[in-house]
PDB file of C-alpha atoms and ligand atoms in Angstrom:
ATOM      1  CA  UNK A   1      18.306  11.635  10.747  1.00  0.00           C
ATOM      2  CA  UNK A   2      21.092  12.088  13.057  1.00  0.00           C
ATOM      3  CA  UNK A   3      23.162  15.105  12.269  1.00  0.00           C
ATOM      4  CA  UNK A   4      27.464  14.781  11.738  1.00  0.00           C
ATOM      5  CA  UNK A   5      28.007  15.806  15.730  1.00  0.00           C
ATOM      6  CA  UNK A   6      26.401  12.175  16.796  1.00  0.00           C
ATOM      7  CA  UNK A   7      29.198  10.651  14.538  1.00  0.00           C
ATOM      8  CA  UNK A   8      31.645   8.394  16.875  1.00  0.00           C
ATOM      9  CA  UNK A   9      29.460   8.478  19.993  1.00  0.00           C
ATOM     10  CA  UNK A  10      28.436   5.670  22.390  1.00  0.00           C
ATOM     11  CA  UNK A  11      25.306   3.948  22.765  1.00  0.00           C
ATOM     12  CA  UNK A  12      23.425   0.534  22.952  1.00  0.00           C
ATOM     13  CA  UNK A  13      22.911  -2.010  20.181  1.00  0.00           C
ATOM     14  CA  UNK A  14      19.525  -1.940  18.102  1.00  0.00           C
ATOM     15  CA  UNK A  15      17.845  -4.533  17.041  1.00  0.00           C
ATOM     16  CA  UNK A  16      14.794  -4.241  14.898  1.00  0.00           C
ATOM     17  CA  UNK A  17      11.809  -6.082  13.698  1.00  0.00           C
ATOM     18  CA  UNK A  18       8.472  -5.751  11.706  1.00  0.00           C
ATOM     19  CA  UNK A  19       6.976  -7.011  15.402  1.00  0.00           C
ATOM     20  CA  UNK A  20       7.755  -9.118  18.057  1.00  0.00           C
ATOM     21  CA  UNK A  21       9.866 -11.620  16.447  1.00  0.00           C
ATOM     22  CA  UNK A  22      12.906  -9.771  16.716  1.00  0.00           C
ATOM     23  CA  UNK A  23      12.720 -10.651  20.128  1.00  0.00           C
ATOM     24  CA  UNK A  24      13.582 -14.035  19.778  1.00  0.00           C
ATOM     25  CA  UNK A  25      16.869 -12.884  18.403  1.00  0.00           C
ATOM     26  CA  UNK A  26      17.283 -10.435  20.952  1.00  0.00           C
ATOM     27  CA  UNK A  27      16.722 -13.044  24.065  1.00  0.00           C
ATOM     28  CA  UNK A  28      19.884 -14.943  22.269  1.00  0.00           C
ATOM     29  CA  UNK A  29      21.990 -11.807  21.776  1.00  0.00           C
ATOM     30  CA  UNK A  30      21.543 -10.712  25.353  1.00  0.00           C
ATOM     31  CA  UNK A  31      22.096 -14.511  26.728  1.00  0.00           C
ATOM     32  CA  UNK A  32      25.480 -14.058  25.074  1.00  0.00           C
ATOM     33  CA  UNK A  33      26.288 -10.690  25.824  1.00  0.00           C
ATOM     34  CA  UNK A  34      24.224  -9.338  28.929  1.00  0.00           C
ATOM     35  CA  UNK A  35      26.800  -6.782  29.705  1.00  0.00           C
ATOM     36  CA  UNK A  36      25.844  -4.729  26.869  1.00  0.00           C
ATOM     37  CA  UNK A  37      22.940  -1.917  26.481  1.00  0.00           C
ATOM     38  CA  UNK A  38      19.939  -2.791  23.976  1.00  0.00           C
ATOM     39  CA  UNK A  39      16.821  -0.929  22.551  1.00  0.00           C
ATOM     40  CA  UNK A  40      14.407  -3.260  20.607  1.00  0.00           C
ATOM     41  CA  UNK A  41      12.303  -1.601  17.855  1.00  0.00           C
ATOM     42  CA  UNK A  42       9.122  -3.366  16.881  1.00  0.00           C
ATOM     43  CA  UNK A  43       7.211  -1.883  13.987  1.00  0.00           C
ATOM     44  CA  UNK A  44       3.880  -3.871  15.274  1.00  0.00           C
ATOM     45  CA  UNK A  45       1.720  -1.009  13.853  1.00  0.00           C
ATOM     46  CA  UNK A  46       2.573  -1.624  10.130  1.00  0.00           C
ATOM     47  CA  UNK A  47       3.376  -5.651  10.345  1.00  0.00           C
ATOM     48  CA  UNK A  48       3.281  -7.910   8.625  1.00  0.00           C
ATOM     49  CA  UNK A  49       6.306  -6.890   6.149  1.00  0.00           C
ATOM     50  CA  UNK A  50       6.218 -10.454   5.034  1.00  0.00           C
ATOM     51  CA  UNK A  51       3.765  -9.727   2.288  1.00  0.00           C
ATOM     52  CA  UNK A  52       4.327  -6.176   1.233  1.00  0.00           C
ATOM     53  CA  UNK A  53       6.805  -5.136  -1.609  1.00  0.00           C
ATOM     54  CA  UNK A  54      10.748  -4.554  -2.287  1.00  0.00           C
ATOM     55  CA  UNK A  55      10.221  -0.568  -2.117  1.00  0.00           C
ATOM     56  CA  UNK A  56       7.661  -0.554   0.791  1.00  0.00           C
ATOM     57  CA  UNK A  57      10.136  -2.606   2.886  1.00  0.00           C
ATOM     58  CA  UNK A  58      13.015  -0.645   2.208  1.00  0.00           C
ATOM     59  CA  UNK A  59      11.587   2.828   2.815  1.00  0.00           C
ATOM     60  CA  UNK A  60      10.298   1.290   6.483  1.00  0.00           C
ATOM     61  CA  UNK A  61      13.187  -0.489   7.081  1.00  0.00           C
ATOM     62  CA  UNK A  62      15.038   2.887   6.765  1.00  0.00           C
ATOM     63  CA  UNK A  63      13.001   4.919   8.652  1.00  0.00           C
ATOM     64  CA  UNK A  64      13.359   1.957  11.439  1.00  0.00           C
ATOM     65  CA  UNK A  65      17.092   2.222  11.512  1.00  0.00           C
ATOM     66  CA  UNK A  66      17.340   6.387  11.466  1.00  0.00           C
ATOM     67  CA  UNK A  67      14.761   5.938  14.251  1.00  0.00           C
ATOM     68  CA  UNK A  68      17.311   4.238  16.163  1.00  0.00           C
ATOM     69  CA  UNK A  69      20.116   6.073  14.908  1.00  0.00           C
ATOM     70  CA  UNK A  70      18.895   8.716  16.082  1.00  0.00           C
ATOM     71  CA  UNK A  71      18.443   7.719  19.445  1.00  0.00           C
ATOM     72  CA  UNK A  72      22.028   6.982  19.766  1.00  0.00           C
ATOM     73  CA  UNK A  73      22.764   3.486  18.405  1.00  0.00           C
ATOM     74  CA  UNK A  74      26.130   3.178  17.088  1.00  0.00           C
ATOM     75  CA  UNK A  75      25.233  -0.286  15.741  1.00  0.00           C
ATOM     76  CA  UNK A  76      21.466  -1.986  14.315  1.00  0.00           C
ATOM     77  CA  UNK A  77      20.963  -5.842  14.166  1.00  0.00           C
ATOM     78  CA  UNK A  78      17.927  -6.286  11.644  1.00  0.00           C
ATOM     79  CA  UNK A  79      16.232  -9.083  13.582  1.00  0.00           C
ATOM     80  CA  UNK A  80      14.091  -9.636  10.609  1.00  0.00           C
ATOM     81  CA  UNK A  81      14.929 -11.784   7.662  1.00  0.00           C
ATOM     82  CA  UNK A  82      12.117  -9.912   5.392  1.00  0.00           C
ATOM     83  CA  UNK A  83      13.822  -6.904   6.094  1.00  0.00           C
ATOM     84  CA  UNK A  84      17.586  -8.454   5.672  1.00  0.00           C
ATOM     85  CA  UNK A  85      16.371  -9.521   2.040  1.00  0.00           C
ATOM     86  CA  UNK A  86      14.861  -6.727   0.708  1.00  0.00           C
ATOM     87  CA  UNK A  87      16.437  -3.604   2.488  1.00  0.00           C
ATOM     88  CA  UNK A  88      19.798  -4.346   4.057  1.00  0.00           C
ATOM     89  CA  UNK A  89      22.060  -4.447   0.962  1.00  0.00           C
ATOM     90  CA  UNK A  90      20.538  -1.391  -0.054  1.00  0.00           C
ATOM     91  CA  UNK A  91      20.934   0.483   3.051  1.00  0.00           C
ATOM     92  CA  UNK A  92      24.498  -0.590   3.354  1.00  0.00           C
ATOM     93  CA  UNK A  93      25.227   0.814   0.646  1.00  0.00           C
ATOM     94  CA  UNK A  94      23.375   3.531  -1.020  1.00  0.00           C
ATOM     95  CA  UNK A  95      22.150   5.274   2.474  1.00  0.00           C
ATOM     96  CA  UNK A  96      24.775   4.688   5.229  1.00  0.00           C
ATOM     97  CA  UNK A  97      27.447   6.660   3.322  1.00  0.00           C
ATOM     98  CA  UNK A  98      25.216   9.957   3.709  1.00  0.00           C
ATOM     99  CA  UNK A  99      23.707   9.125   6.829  1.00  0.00           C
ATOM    100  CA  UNK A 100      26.338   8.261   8.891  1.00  0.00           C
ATOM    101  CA  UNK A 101      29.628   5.675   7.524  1.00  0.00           C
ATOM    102  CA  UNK A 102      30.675   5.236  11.014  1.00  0.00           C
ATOM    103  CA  UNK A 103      27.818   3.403  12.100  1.00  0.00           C
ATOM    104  CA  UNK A 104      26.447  -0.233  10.971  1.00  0.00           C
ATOM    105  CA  UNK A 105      23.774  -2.214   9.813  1.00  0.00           C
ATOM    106  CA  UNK A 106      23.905  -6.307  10.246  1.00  0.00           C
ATOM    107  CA  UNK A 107      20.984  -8.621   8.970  1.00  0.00           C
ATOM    108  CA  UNK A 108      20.007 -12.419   9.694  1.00  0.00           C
ATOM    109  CA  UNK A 109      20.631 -14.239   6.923  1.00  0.00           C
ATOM    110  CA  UNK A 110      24.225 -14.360   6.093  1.00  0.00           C
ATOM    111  CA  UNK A 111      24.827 -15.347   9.973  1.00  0.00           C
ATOM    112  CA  UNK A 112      22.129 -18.319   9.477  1.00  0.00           C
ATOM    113  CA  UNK A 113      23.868 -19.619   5.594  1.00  0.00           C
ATOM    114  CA  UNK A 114      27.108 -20.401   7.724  1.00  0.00           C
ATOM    115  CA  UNK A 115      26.273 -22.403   9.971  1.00  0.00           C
ATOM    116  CA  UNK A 116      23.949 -24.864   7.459  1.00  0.00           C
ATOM    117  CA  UNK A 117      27.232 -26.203   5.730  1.00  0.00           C
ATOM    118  CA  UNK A 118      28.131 -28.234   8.649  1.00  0.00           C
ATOM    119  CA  UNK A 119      24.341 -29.413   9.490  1.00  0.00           C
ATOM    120  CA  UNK A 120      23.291 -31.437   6.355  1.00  0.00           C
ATOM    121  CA  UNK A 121      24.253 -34.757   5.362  1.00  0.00           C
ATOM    122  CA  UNK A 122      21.549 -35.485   2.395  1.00  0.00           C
ATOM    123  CA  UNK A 123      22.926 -31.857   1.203  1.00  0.00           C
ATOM    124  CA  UNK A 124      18.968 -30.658   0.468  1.00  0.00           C
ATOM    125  CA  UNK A 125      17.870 -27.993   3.166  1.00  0.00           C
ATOM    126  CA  UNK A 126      14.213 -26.206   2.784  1.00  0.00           C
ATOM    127  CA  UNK A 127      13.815 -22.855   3.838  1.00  0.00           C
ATOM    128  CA  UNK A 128      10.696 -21.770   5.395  1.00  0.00           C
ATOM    129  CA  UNK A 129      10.144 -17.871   5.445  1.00  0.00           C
ATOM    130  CA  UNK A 130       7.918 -15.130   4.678  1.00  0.00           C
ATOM    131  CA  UNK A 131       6.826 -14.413   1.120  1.00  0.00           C
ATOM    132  CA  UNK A 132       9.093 -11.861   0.690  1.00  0.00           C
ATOM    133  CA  UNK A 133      11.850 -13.635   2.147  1.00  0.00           C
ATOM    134  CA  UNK A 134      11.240 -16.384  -0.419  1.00  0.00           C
ATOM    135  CA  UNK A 135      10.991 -13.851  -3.649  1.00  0.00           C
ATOM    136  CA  UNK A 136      13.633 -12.406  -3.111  1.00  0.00           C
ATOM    137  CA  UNK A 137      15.439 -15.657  -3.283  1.00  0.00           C
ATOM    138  CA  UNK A 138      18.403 -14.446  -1.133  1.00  0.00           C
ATOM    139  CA  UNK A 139      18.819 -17.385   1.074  1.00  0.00           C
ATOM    140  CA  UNK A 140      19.375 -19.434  -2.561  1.00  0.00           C
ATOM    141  CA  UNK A 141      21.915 -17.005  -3.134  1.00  0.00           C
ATOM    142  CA  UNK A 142      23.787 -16.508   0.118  1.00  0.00           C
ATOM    143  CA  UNK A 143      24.063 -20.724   0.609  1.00  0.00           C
ATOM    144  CA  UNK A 144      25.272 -20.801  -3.068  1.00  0.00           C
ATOM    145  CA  UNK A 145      28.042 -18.870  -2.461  1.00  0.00           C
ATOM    146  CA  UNK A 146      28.815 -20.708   0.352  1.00  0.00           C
ATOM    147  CA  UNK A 147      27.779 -24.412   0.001  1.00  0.00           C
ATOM    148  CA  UNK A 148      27.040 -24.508  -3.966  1.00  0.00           C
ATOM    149  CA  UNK A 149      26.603 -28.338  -3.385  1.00  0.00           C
ATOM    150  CA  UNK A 150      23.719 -27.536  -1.539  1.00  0.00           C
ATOM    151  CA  UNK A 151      20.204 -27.756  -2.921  1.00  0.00           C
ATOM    152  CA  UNK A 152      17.673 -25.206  -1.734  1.00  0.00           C
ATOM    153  CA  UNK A 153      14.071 -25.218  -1.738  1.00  0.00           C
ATOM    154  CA  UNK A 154      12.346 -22.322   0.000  1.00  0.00           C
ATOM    155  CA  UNK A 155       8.568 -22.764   1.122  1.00  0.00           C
ATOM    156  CA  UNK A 156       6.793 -19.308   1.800  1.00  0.00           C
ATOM    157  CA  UNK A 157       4.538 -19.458   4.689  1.00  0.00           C
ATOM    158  CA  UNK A 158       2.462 -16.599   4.537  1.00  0.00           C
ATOM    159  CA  UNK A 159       0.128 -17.380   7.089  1.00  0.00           C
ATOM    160  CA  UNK A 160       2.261 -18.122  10.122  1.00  0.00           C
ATOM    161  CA  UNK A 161       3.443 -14.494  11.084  1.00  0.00           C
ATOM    162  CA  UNK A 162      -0.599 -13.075  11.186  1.00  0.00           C
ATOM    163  CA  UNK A 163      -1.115 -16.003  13.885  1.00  0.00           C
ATOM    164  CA  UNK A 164       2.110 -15.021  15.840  1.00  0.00           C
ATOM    165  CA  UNK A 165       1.214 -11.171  15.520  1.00  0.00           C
ATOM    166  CA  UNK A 166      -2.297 -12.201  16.791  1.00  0.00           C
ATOM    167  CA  UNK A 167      -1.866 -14.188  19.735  1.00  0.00           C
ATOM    168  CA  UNK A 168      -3.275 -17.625  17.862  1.00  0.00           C
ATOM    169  CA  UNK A 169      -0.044 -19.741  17.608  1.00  0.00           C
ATOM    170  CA  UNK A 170      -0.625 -21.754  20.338  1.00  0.00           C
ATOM    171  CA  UNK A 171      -4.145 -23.035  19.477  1.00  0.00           C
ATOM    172  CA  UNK A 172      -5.174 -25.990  17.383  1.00  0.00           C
ATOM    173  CA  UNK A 173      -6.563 -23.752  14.660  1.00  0.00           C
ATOM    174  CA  UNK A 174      -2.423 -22.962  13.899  1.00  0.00           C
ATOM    175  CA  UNK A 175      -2.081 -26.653  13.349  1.00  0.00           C
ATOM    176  CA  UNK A 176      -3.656 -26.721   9.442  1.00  0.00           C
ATOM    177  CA  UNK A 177      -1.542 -24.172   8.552  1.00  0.00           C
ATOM    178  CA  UNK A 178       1.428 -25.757  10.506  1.00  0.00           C
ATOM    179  CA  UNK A 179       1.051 -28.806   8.463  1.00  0.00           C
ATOM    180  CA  UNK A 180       0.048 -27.254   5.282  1.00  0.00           C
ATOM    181  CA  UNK A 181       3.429 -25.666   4.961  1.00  0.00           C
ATOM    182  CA  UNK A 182       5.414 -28.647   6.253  1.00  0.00           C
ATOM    183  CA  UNK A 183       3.472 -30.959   3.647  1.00  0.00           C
ATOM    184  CA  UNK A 184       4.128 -28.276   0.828  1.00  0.00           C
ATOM    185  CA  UNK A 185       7.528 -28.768   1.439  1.00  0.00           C
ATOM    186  CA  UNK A 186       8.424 -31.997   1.976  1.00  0.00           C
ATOM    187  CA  UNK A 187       6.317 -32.832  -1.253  1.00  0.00           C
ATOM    188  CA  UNK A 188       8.813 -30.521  -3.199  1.00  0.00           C
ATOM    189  CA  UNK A 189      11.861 -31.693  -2.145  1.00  0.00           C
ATOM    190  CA  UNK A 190      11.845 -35.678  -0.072  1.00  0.00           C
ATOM    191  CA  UNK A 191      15.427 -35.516   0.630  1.00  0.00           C
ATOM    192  CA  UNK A 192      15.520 -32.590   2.647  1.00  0.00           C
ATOM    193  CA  UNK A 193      17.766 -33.152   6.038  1.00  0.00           C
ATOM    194  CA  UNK A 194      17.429 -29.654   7.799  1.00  0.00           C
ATOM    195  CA  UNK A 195      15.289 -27.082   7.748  1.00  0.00           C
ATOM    196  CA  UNK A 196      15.901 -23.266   8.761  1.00  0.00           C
ATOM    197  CA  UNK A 197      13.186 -21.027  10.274  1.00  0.00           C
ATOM    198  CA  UNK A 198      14.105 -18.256   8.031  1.00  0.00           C
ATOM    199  CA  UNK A 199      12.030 -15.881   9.789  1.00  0.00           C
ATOM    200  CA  UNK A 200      12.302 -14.619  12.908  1.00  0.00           C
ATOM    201  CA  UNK A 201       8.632 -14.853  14.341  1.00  0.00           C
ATOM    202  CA  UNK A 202       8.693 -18.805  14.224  1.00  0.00           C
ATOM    203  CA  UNK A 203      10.823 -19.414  16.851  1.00  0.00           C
ATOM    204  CA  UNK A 204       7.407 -18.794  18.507  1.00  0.00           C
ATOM    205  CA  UNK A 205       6.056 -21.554  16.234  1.00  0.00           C
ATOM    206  CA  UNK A 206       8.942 -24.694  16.914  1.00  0.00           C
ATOM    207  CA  UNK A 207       6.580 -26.584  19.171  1.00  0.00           C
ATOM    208  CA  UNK A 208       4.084 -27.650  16.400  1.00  0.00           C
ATOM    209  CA  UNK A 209       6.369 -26.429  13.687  1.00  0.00           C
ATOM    210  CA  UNK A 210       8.704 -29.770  15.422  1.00  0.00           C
ATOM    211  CA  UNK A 211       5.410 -31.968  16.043  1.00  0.00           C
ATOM    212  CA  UNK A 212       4.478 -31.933  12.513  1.00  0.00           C
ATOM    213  CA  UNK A 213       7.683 -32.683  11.154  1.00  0.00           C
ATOM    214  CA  UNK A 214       9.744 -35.913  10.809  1.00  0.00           C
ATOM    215  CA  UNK A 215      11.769 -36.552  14.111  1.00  0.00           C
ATOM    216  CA  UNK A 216      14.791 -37.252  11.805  1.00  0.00           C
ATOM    217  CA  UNK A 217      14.695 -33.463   9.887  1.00  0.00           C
ATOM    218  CA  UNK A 218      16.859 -30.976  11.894  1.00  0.00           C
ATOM    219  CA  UNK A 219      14.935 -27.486  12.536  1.00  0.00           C
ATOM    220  CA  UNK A 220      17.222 -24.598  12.774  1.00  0.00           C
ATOM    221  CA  UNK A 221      16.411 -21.539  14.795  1.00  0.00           C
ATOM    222  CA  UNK A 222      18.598 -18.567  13.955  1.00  0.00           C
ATOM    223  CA  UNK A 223      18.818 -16.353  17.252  1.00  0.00           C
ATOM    224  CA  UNK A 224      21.914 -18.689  18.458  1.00  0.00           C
ATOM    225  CA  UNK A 225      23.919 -18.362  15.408  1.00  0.00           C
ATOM    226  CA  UNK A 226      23.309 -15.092  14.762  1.00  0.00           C
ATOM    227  CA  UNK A 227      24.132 -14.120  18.537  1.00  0.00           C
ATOM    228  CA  UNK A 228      27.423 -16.062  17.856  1.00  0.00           C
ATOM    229  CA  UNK A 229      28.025 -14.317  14.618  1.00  0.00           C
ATOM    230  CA  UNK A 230      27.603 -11.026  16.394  1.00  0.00           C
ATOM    231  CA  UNK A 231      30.015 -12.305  19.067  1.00  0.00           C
ATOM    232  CA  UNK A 232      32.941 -12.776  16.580  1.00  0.00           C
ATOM    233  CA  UNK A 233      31.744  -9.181  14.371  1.00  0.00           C
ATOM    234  CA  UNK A 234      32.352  -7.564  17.700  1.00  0.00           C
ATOM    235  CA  UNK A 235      35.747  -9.432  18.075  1.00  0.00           C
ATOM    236  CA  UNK A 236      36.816  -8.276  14.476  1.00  0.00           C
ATOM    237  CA  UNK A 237      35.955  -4.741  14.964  1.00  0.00           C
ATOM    238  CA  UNK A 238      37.007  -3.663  18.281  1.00  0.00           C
ATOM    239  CA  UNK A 239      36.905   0.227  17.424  1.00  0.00           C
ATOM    240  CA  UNK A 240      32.443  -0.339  16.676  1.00  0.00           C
ATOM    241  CA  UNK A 241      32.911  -2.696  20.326  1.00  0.00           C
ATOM    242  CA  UNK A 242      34.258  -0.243  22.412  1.00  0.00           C
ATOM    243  CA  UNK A 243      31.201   2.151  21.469  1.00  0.00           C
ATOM    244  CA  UNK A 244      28.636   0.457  22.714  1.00  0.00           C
ATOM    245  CA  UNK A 245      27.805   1.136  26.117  1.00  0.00           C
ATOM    246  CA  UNK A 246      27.982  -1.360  29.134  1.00  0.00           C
ATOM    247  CA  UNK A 247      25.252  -0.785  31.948  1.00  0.00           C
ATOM    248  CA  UNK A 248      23.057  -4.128  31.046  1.00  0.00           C
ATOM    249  CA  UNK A 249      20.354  -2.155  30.666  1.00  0.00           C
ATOM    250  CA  UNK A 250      16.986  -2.691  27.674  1.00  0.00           C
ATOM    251  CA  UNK A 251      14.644  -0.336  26.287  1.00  0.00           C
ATOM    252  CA  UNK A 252      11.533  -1.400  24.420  1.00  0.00           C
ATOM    253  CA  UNK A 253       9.638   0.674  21.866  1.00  0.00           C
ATOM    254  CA  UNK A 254       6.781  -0.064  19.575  1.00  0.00           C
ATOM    255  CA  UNK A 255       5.142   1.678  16.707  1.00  0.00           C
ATOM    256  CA  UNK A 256       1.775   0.356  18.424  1.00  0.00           C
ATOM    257  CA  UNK A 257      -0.041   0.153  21.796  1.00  0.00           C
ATOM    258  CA  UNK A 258       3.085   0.095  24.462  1.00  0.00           C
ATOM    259  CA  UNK A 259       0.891  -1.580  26.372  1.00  0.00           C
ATOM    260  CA  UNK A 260       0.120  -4.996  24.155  1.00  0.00           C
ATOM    261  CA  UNK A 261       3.415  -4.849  23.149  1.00  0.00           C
ATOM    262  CA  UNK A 262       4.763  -5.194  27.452  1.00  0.00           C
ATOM    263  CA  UNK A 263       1.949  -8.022  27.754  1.00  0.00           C
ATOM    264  CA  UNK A 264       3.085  -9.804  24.444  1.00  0.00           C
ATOM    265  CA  UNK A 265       7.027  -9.317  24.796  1.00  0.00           C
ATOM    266  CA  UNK A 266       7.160 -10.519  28.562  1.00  0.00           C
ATOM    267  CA  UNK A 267       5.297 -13.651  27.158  1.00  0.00           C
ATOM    268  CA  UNK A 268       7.956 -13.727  24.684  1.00  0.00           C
ATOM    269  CA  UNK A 269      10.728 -12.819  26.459  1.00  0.00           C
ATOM    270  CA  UNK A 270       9.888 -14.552  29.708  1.00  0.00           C
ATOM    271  CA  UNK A 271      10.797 -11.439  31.959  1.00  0.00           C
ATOM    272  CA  UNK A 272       8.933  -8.303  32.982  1.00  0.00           C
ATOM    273  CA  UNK A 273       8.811  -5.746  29.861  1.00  0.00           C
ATOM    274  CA  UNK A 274       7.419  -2.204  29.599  1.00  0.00           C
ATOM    275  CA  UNK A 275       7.540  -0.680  26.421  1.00  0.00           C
ATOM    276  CA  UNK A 276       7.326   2.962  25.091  1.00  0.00           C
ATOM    277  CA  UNK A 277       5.335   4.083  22.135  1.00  0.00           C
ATOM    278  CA  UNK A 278       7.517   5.774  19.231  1.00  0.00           C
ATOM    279  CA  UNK A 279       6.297   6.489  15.558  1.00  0.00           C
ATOM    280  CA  UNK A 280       8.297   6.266  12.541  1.00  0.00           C
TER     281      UNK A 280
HETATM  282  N1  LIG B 301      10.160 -11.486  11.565  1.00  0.00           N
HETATM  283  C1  LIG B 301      10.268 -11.136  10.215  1.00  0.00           C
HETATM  284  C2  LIG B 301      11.174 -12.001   9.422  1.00  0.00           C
HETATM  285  O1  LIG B 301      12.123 -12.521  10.000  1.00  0.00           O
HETATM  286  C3  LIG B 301       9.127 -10.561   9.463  1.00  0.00           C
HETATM  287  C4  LIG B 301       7.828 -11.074   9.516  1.00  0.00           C
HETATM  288  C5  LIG B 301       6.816 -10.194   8.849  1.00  0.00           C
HETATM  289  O2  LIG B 301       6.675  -9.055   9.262  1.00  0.00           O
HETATM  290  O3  LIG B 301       6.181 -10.670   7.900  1.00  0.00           O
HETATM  291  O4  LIG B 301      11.039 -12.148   8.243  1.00  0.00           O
END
């Protein structure tokens, strides 16, 4: 836990995830805002969070953002919408306080319920997510707030993050499960109009996630929006801006094998990456 002297210093922006998909978030943030320093966190070691519960989440979600307190992030995006439901409300609250009230934690999903209001016409959207994400039914309530005209349906899809995690979302034995979820869906709710990939590993997945789905259904991805919401937080709070340091440079670090991670993320990322090992 970082101690009351690290209070007010500089540092670079973390941005966390149970595993790689984070990264997808992070490609967008840095596309919008190279000039800034980053280190990305992936807990690969103890993904998928998808499937485990409220209080496991939490409690590794926490240790995840002291980690990278700790190593002198002012600010933490959680790049992860499992951990955005279930932890992120709780850590704003109940732990940042006594840990630290001059720093901040930001999730995905409040950033991804703006931007739907002005992409449906029909007024149904479907939500596809991780289990988690789905119980905890936070997208519902976000969009409600915003758009209560809007009808929800969410569609957990717990399959999709184990083929991500494990190198098989590219090959034709992805496509069943592809469809599976898609069908699930779209059986639920006909009327749907958009769609958001409420979880950040299926970015990974919009090829056949966008082959298997009607042409005329929109599919959101949420690193843009959330780069652009993170954009216009920085231009609201100039005094959490100016701490982040400005040298363009990225750190990696994984809970796992550094070495999987650097083969898997420069896949991802499409640029050379060497990762460090770190434990939690
Ligand atoms: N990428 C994460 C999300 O956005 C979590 C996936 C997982 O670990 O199950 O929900």
């Amino acid at each position: 836990m970082p101690n009351k002297q690290s209070h007010n210093t500089a540092g670079p922006i973390g941005i966390f995830d149970s595993g790689y998909g984070g990264l997808t978030v992070l490609r967008q943030i840095r596309q919008l805002m190279p000039e800034y320093d980053y280190l990305y966190l992936g807990d690969n070691a103890r993904a998928p969070y998808g499937t485990r519960s409220f209080e496991v989440v939490y409690q590794f979600t926490l240790q995840a953002v002291s980690r990278l307190f700790s190593m002198g992030c002012p600010l933490v995006v959680l790049a992860c919408n499992t951990a955005s439901a279930k932890a992120l409300r709780t850590i704003q609250q109940n732990d940042l306080p006594t840990i630290d009230p001059t720093r901040r934690v930001l999730g995905v999903i409040r950033p991804t319920a703006e931007c739907i209001g002005n992409i449906t016409q029909s007024r149904h959207i479907g939500i596809f997510a991780t289990p988690g994400t789905i119980r905890s039914q936070t997208y519902d309530i976000e969009i409600g707030k915003l758009f209560p005209d809007i009808k929800v349906t969410g569609q957990a899809c717990p399959m999709w993050v184990p083929l991500i995690e494990n190198g098989e979302y590219r090959d034709d034995g992805a496509d069943y499960f592809v469809r599976k979820y898609i069908n699930q869906l779209l059986s639920r709710d006909p009327d749907i109009d958009a769609i958001i990939l409420g979880c950040t590993h299926y970015p990974l997945l919009y090829d056949k996630i966008r082959h298997f789905t009607p042409s005329d259904i929109r599919l959101i991805s949420q690193g843009e929006y959330v780069a652009k919401s993170l954009a216009d937080y920085f231009g609201r709070h100039r005094d959490m801006e100016s701490r982040i340091t400005r040298n363009g440079r990225i750190r990696f670090f994984t809970t796992e094998n550094p070495t999987s991670f650097s083969d898997n993320a420069t896949c991802f990322l499409g640029s050379s990456v060497e990762a460090e090992r770190v434990s939690l």
